[in-house]
PDB file of C-alpha atoms and ligand atoms in Angstrom:
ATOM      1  CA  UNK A 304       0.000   0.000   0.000  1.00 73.00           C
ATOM      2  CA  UNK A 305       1.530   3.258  -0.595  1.00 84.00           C
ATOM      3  CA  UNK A 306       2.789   5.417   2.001  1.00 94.00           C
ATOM      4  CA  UNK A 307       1.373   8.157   4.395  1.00 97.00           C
ATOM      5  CA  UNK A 308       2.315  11.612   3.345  1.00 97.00           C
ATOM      6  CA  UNK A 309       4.310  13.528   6.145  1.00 98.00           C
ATOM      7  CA  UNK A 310       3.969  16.766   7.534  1.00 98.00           C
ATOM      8  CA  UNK A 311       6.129  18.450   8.337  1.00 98.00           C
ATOM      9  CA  UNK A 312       6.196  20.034  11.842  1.00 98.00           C
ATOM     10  CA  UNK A 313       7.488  23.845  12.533  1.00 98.00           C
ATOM     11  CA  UNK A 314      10.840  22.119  14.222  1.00 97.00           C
ATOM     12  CA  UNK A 315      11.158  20.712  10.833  1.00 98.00           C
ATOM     13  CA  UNK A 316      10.893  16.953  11.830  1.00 98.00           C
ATOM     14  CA  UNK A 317       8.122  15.305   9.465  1.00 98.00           C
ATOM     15  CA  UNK A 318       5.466  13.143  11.145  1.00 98.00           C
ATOM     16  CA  UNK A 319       3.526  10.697   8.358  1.00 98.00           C
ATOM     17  CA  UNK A 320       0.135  12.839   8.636  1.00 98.00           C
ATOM     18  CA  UNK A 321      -1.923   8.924   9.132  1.00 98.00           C
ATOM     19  CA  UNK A 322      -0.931   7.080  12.057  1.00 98.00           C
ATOM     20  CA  UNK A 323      -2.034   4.440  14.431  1.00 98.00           C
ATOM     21  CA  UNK A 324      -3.760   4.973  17.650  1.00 98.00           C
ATOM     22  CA  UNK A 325      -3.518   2.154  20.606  1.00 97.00           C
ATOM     23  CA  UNK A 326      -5.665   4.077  23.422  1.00 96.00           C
ATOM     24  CA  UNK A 327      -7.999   1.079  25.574  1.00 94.00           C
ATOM     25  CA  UNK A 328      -5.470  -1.697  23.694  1.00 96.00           C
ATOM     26  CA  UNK A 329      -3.921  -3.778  26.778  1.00 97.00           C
ATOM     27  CA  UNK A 330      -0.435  -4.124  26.282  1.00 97.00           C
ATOM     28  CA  UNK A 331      -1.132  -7.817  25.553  1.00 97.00           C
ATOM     29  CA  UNK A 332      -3.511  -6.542  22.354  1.00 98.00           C
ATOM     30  CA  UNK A 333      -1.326  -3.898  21.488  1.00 98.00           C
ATOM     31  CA  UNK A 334       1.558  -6.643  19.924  1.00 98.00           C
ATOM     32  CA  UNK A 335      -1.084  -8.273  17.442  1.00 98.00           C
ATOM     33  CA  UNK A 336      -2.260  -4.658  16.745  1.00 98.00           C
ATOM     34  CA  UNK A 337       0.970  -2.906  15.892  1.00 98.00           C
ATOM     35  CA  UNK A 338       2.538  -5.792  14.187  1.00 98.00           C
ATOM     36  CA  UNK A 339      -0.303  -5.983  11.944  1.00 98.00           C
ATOM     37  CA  UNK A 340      -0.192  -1.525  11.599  1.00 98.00           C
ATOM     38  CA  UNK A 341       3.300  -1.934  10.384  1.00 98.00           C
ATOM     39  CA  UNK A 342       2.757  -4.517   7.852  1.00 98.00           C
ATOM     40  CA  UNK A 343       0.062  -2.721   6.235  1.00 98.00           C
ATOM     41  CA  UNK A 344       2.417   0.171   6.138  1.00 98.00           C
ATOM     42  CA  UNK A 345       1.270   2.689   9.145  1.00 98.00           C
ATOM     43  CA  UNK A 346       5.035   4.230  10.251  1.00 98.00           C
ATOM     44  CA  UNK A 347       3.377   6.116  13.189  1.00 98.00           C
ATOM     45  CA  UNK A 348       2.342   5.078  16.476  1.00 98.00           C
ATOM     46  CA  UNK A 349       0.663   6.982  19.242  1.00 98.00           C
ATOM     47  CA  UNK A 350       0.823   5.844  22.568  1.00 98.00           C
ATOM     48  CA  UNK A 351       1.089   6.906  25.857  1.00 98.00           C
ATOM     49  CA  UNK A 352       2.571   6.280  29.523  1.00 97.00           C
ATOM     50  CA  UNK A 353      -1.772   6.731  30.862  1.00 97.00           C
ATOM     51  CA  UNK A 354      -2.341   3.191  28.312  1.00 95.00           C
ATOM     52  CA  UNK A 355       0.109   1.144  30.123  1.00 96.00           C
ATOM     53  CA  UNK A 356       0.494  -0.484  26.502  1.00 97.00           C
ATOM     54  CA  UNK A 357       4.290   1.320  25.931  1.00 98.00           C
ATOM     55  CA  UNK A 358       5.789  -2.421  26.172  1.00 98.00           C
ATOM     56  CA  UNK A 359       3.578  -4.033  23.874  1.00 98.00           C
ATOM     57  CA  UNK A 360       4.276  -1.271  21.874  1.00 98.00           C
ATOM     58  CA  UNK A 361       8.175  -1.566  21.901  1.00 98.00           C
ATOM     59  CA  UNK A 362       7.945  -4.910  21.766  1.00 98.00           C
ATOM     60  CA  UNK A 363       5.911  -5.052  18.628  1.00 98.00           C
ATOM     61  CA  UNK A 364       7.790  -2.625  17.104  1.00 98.00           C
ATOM     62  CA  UNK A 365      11.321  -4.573  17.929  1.00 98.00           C
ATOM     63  CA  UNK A 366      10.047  -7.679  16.435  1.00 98.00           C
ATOM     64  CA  UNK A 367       8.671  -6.329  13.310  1.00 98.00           C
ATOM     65  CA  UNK A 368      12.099  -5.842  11.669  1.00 96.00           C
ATOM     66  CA  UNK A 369      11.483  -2.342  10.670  1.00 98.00           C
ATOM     67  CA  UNK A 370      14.311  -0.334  11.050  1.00 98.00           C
ATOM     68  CA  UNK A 371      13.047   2.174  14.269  1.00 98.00           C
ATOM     69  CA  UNK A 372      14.480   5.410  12.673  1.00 97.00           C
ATOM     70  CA  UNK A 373      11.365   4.411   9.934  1.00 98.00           C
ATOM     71  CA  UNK A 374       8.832   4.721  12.664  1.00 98.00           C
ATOM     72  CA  UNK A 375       7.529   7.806  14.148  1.00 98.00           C
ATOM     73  CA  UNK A 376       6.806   6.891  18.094  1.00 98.00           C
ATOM     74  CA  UNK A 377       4.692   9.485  20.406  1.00 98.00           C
ATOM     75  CA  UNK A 378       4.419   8.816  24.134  1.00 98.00           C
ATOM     76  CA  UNK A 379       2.709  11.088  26.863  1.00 98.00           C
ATOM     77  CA  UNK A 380       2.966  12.545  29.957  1.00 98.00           C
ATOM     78  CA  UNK A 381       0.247  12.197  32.590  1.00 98.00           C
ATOM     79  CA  UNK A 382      -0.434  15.125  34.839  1.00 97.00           C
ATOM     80  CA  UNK A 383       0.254  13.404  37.739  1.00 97.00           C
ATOM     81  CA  UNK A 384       3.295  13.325  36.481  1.00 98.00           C
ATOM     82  CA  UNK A 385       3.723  17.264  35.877  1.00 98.00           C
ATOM     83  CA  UNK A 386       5.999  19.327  37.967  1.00 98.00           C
ATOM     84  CA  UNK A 387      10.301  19.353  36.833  1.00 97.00           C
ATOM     85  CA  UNK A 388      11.398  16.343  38.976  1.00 98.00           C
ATOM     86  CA  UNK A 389       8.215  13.933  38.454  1.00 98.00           C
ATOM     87  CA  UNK A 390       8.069  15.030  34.682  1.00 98.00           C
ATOM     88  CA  UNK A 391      12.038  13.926  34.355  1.00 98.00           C
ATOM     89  CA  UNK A 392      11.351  10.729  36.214  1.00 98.00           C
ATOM     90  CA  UNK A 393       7.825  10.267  33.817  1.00 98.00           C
ATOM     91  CA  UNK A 394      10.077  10.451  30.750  1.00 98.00           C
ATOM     92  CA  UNK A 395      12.520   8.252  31.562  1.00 97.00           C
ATOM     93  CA  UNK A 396      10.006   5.561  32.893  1.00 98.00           C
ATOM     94  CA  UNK A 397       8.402   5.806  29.235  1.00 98.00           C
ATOM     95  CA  UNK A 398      11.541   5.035  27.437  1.00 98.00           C
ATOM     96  CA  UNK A 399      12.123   2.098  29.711  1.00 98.00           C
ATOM     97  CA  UNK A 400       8.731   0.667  29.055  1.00 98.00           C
ATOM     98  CA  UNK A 401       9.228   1.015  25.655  1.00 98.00           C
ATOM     99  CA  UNK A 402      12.879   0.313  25.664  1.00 98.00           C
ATOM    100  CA  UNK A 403      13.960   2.606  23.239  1.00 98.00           C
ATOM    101  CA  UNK A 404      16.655   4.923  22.483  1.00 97.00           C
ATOM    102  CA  UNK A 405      14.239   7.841  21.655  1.00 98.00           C
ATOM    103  CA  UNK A 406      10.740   8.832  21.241  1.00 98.00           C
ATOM    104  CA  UNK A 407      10.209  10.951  18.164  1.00 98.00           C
ATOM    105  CA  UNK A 408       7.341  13.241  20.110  1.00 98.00           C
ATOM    106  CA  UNK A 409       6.996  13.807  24.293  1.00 98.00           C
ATOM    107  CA  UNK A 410       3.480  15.496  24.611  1.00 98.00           C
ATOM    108  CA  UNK A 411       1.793  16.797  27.909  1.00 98.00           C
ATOM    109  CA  UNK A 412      -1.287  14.753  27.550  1.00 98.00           C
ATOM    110  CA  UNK A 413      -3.807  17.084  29.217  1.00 98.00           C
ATOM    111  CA  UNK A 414      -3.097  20.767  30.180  1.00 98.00           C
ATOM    112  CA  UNK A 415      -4.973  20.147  33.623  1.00 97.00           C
ATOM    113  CA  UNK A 416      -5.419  23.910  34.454  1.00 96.00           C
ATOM    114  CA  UNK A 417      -6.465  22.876  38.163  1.00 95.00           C
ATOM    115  CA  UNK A 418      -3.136  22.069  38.795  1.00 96.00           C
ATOM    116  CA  UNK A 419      -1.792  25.363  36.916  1.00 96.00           C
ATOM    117  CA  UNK A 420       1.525  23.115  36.150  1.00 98.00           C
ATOM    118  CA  UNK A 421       1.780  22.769  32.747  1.00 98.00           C
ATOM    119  CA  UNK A 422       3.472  26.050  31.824  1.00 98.00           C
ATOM    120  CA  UNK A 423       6.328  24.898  34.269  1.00 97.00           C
ATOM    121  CA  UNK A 424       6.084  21.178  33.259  1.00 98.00           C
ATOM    122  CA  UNK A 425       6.367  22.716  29.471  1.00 98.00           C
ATOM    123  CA  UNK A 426       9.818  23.926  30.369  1.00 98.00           C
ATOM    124  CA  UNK A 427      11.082  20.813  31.435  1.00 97.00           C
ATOM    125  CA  UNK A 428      10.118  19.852  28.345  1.00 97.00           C
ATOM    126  CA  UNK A 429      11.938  22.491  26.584  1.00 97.00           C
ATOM    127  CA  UNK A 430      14.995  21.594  28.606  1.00 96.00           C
ATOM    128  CA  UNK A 431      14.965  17.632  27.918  1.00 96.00           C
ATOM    129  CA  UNK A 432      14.289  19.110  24.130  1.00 96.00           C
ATOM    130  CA  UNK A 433      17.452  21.446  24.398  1.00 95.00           C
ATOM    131  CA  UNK A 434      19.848  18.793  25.868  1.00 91.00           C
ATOM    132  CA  UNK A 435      18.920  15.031  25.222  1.00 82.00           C
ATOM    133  CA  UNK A 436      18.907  13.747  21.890  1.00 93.00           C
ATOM    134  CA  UNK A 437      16.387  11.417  23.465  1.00 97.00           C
ATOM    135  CA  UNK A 438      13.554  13.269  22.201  1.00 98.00           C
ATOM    136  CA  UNK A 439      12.945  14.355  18.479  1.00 98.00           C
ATOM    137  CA  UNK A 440       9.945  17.277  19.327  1.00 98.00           C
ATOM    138  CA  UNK A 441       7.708  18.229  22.339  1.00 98.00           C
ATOM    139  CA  UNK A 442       3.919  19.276  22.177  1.00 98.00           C
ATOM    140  CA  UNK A 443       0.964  19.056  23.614  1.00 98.00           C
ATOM    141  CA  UNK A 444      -2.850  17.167  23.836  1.00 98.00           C
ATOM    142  CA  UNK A 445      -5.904  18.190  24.929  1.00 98.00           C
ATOM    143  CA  UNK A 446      -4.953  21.895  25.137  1.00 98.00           C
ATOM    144  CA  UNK A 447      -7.779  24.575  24.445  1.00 98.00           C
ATOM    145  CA  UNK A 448      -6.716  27.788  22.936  1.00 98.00           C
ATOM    146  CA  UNK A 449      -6.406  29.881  26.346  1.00 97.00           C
ATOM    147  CA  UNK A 450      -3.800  27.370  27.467  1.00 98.00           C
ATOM    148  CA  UNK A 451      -1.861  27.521  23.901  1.00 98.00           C
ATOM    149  CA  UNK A 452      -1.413  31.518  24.114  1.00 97.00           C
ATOM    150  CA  UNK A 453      -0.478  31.296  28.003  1.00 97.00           C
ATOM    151  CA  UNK A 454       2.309  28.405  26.699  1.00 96.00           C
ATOM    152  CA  UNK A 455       3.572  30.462  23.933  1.00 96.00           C
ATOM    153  CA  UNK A 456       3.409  33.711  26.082  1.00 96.00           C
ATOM    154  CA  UNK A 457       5.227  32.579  29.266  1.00 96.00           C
ATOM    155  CA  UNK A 458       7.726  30.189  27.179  1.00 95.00           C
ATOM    156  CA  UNK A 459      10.043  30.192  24.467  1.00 86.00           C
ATOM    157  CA  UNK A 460       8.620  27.384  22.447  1.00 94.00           C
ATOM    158  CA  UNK A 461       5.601  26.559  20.670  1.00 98.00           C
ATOM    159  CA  UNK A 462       4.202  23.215  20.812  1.00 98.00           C
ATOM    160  CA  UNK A 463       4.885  21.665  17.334  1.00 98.00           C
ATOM    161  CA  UNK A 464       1.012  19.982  17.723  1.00 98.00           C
ATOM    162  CA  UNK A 465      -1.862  19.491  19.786  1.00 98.00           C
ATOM    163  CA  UNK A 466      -3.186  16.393  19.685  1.00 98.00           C
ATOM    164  CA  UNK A 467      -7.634  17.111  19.831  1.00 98.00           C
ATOM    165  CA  UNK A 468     -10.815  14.589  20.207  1.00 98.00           C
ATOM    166  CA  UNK A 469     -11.810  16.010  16.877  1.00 98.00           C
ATOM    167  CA  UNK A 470     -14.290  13.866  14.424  1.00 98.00           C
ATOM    168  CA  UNK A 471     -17.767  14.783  12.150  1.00 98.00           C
ATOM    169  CA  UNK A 472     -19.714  15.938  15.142  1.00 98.00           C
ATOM    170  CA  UNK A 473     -17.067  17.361  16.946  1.00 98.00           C
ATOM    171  CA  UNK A 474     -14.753  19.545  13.857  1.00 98.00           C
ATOM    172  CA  UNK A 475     -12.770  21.921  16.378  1.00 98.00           C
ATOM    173  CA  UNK A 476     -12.915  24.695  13.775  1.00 98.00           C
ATOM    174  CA  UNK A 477     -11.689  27.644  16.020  1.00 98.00           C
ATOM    175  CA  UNK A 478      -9.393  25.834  17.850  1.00 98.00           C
ATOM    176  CA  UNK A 479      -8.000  24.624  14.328  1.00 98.00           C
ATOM    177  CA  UNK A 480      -8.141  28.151  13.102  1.00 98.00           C
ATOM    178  CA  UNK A 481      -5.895  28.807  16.824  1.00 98.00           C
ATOM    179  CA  UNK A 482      -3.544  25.760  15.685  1.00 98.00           C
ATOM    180  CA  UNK A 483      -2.958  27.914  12.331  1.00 98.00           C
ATOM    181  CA  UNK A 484      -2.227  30.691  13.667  1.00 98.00           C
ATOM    182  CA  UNK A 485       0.055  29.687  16.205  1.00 98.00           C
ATOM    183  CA  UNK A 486       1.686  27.449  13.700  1.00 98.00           C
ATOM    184  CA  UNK A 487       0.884  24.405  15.423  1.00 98.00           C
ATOM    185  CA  UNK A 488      -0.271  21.367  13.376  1.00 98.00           C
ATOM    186  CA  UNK A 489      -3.831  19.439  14.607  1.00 99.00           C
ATOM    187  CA  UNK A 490      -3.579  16.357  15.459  1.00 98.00           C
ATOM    188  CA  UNK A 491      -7.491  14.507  15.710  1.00 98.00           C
ATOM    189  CA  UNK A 492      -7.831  11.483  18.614  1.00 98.00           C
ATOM    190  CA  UNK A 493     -11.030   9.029  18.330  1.00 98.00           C
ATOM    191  CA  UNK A 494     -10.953  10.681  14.680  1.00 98.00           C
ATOM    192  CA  UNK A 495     -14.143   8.029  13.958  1.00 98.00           C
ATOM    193  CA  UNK A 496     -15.733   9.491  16.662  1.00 97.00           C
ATOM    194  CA  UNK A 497     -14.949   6.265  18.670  1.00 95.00           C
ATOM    195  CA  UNK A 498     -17.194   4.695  15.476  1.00 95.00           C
ATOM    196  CA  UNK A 499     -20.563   6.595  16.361  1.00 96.00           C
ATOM    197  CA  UNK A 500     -19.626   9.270  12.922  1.00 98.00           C
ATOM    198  CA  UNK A 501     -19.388   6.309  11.090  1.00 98.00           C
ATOM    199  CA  UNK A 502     -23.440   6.134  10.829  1.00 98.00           C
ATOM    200  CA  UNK A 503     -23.990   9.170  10.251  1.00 98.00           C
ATOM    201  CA  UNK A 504     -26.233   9.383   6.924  1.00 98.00           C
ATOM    202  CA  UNK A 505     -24.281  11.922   5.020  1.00 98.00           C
ATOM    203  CA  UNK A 506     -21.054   9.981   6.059  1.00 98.00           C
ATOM    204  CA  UNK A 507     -23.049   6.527   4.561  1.00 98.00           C
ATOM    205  CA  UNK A 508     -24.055   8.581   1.803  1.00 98.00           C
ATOM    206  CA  UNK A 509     -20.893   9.690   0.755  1.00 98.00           C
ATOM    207  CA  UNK A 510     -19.376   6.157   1.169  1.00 98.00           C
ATOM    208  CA  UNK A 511     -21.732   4.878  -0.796  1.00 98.00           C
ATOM    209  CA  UNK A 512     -21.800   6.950  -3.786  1.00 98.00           C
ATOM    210  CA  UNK A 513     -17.152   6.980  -3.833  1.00 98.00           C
ATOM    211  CA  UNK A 514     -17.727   2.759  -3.377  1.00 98.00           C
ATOM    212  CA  UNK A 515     -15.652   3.451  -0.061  1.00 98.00           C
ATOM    213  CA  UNK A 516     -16.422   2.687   3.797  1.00 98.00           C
ATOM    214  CA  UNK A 517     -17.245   5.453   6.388  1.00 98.00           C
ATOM    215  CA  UNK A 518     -13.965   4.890   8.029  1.00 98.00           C
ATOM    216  CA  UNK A 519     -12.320   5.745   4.995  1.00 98.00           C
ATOM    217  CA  UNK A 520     -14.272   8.853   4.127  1.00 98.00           C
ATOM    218  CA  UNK A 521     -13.750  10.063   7.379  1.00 98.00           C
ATOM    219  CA  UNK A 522     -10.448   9.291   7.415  1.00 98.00           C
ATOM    220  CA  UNK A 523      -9.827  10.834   4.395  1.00 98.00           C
ATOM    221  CA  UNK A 524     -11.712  13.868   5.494  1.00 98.00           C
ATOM    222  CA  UNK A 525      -8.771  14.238   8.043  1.00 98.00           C
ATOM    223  CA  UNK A 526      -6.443  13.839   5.673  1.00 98.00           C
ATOM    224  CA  UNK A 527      -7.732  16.612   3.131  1.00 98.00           C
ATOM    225  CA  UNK A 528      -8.568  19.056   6.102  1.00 98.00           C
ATOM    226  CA  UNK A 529      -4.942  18.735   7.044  1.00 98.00           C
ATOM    227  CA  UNK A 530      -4.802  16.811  10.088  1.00 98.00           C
ATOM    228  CA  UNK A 531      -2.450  14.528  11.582  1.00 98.00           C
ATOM    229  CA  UNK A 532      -4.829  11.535  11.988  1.00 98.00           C
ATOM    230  CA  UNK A 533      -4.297   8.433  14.143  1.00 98.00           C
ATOM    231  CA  UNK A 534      -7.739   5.919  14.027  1.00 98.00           C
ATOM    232  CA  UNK A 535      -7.546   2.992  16.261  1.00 97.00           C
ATOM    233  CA  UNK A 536      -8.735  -0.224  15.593  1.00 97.00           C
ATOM    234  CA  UNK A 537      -7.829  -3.792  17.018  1.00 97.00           C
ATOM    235  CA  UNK A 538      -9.649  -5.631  14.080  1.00 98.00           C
ATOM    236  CA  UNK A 539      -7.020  -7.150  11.725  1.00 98.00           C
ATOM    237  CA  UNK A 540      -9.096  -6.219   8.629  1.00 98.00           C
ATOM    238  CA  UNK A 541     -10.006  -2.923   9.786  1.00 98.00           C
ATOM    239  CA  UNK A 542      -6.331  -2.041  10.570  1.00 98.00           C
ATOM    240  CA  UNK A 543      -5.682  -2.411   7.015  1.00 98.00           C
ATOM    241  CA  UNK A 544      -9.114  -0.772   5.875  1.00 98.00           C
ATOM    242  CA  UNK A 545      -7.978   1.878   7.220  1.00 98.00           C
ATOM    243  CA  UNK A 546      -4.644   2.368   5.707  1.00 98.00           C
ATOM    244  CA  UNK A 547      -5.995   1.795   2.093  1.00 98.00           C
ATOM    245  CA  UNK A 548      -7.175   5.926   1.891  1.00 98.00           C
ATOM    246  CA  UNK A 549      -4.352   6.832  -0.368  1.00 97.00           C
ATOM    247  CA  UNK A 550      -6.235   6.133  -3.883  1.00 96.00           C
ATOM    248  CA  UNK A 551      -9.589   8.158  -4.184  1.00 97.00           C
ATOM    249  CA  UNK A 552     -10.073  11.883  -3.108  1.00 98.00           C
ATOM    250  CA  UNK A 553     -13.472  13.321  -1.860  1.00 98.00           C
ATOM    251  CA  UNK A 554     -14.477  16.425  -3.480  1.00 98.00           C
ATOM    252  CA  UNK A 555     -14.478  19.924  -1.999  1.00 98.00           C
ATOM    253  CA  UNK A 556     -18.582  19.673  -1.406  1.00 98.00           C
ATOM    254  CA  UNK A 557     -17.955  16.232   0.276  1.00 98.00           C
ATOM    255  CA  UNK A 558     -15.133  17.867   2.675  1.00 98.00           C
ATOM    256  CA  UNK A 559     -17.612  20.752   3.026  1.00 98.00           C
ATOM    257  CA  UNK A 560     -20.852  18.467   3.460  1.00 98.00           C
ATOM    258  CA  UNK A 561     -18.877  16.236   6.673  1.00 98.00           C
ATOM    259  CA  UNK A 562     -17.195  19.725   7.746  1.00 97.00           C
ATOM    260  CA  UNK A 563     -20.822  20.837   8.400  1.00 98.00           C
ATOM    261  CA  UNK A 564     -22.022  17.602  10.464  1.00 98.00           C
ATOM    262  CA  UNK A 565     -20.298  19.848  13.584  1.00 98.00           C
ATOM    263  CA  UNK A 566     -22.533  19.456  16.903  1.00 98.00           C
ATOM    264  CA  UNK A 567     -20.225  19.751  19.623  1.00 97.00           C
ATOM    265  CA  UNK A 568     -20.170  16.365  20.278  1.00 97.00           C
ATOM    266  CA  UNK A 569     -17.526  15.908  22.973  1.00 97.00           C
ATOM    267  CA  UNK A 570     -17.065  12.249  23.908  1.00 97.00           C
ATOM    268  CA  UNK A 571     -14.412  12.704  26.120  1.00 95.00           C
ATOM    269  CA  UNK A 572     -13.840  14.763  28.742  1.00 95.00           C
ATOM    270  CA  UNK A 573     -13.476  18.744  28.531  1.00 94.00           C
ATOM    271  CA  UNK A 574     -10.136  19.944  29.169  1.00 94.00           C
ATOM    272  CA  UNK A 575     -11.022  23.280  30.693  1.00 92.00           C
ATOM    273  CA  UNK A 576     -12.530  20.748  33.620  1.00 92.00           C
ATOM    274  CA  UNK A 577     -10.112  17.538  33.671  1.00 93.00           C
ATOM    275  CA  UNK A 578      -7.491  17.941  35.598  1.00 92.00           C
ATOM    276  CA  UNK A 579      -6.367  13.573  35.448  1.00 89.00           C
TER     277      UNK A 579
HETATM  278  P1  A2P B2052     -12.221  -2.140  16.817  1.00 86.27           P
HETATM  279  O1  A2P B2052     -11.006  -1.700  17.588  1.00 86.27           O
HETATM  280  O2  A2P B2052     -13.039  -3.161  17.524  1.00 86.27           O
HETATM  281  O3  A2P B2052     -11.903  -2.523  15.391  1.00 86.27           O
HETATM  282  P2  A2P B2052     -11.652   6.103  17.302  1.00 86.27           P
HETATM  283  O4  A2P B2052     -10.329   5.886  16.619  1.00 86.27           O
HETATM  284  O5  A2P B2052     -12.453   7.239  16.764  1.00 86.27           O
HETATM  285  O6  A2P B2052     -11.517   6.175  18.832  1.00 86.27           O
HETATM  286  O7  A2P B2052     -12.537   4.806  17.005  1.00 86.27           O
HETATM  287  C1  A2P B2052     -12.156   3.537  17.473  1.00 86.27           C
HETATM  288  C2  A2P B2052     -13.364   2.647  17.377  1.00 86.27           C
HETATM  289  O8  A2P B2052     -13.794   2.525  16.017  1.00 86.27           O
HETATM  290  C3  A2P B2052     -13.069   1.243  17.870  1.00 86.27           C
HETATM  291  O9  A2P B2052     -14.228   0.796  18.546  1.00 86.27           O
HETATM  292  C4  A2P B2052     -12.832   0.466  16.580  1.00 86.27           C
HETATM  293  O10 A2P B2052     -13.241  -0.882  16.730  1.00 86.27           O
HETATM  294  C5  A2P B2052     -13.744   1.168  15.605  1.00 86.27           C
HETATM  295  N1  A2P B2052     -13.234   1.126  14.235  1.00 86.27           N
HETATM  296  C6  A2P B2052     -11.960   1.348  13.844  1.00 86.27           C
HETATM  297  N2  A2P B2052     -11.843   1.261  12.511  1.00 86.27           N
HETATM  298  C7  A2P B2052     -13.075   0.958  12.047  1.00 86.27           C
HETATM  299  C8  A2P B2052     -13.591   0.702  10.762  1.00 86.27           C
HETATM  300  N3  A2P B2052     -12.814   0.755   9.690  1.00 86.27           N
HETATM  301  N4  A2P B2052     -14.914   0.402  10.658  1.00 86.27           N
HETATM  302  C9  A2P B2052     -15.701   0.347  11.740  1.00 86.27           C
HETATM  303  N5  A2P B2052     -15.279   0.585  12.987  1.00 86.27           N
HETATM  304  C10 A2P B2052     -13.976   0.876  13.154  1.00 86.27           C
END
């Protein structure tokens, strides 16, 4: 199958813009589940320390025979975990678990504003960015625009992405338009809208009438929108379904038509409130 297109970050490492998501994998699905991502021909896998699947992970990705410099590998940071010495300690614990070298992206996985430590767990960040070669780029998940501006204001660096429950029902257009701005790219988690978008009519419709499945329309909606995209799946088939978006293109009106399926629809929590 042919390969993601990248893009490129403003640090000027390139992510491939379609990755694979293992959120609510166990570590002992997670091995099936990446092996199978990298044969298809995903080079981009999104974990995190909160999944307790970064040794599947690592393992799968060891086994596989793929050289690791091929792979893009995100972890994250849990906010209990925030704060200079515990995020130091979080990072290296990650690493282990995966038993790698180097991740390619660190992210603070939620901005947890009741605990008004992300701006100094940023710097930290910065820091391990600055003087470890462990690390590739740093950025963020979960972040609303108000916590963006007070990270770019208060701190050198600007997140290279933000990693967003964005889907159909849930399109994030300001905070996209923020993203742009800011020159941070969008990155979209439970991008099928945990599989609920996927029966929407207009997203049926449109699969129909392009002889593709919702997944892949909506998938390639990301895609043509611009987002870094990481769908999750644990189904063999489904794995590879979703790969195959690189042949077909939906039209501007399609892109339009699922842009205006927007209706808030937050699945997961809201990160002015979460604090992990
Ligand atoms: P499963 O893992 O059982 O294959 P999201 O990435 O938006 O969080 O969505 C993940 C959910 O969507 C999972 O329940 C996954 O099921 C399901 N899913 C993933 N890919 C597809 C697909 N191509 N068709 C239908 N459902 C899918």
């Amino acid at each position: 199958m042919a390969d993601s297109p990248l893009t490129t970050l403003n640090n000027d490492v390139q992510i491939p813009q379609l990755g694979f998501g293992v959120w609510r994998v166990s570590n002992e699905n997670s091995i099936p589940a990446v092996t199978k991502a990298l044969e298809v021909g995903y080079r981009h896998i999104d974990t995190a320390a909160l999944y307790r699947n970064e040794k599947g992970v690592g393992q799968a990705i060891r086994a596989s025979g793929v050289p690791r410099e091929d792979i893009f590998v995100t972890t994250k940071l849990w906010p209990t975990e925030f704060g200079r010495e515990p995020a130091l300690a979080g990072f290296e614990a990650s690493l282990e678990r995966l038993d790698m070298e180097y991740v390619d992206l660190f992210l603070l996985h939620w901005p947890a504003p009741g605990r008004d430590l992300y701006v100094e767990t940023w710097r930290t960040l910065e820091k391990l960015l600055a003087d470890d070669d462990r690390v590739r780029a740093i950025g963020v998940s979960n972040f609303a625009a108000a916590h963006l501006r007070r990270l770019v204001d208060e701190t050198g660096t600007t997140p290279v992405l933000n990693q967003v429950e964005l889907h159909p029902t849930l399109t994030q257009a300001d905070l996209r338009e923020t993203h742009r701005e800011l020159g941070i790219a969008t990155e979209a988690w439970s991008p099928l809208g945990q599989s609920e978008d996927l029966r929407h009519p207009t997203i049926r419709q449109i699969a129909e009438r392009v002889g593709r499945t919702p997944a892949q329309v909506v998938i390639r909606w990301h895609l043509q929108i611009g987002n870094v995209v990481i769908p999750k799946s644990t189904t063999p088939a489904r794995i590879e379904e979703n790969f195959d978006v690189f042949g077909f293109e939906l039209s501007p009106e399609d892109v339009d038509a699922i842009e205006a399926l927007d209706a808030g629809n937050r699945l997961g929590p809201d990160p002015e409130q979460f604090d992990g």
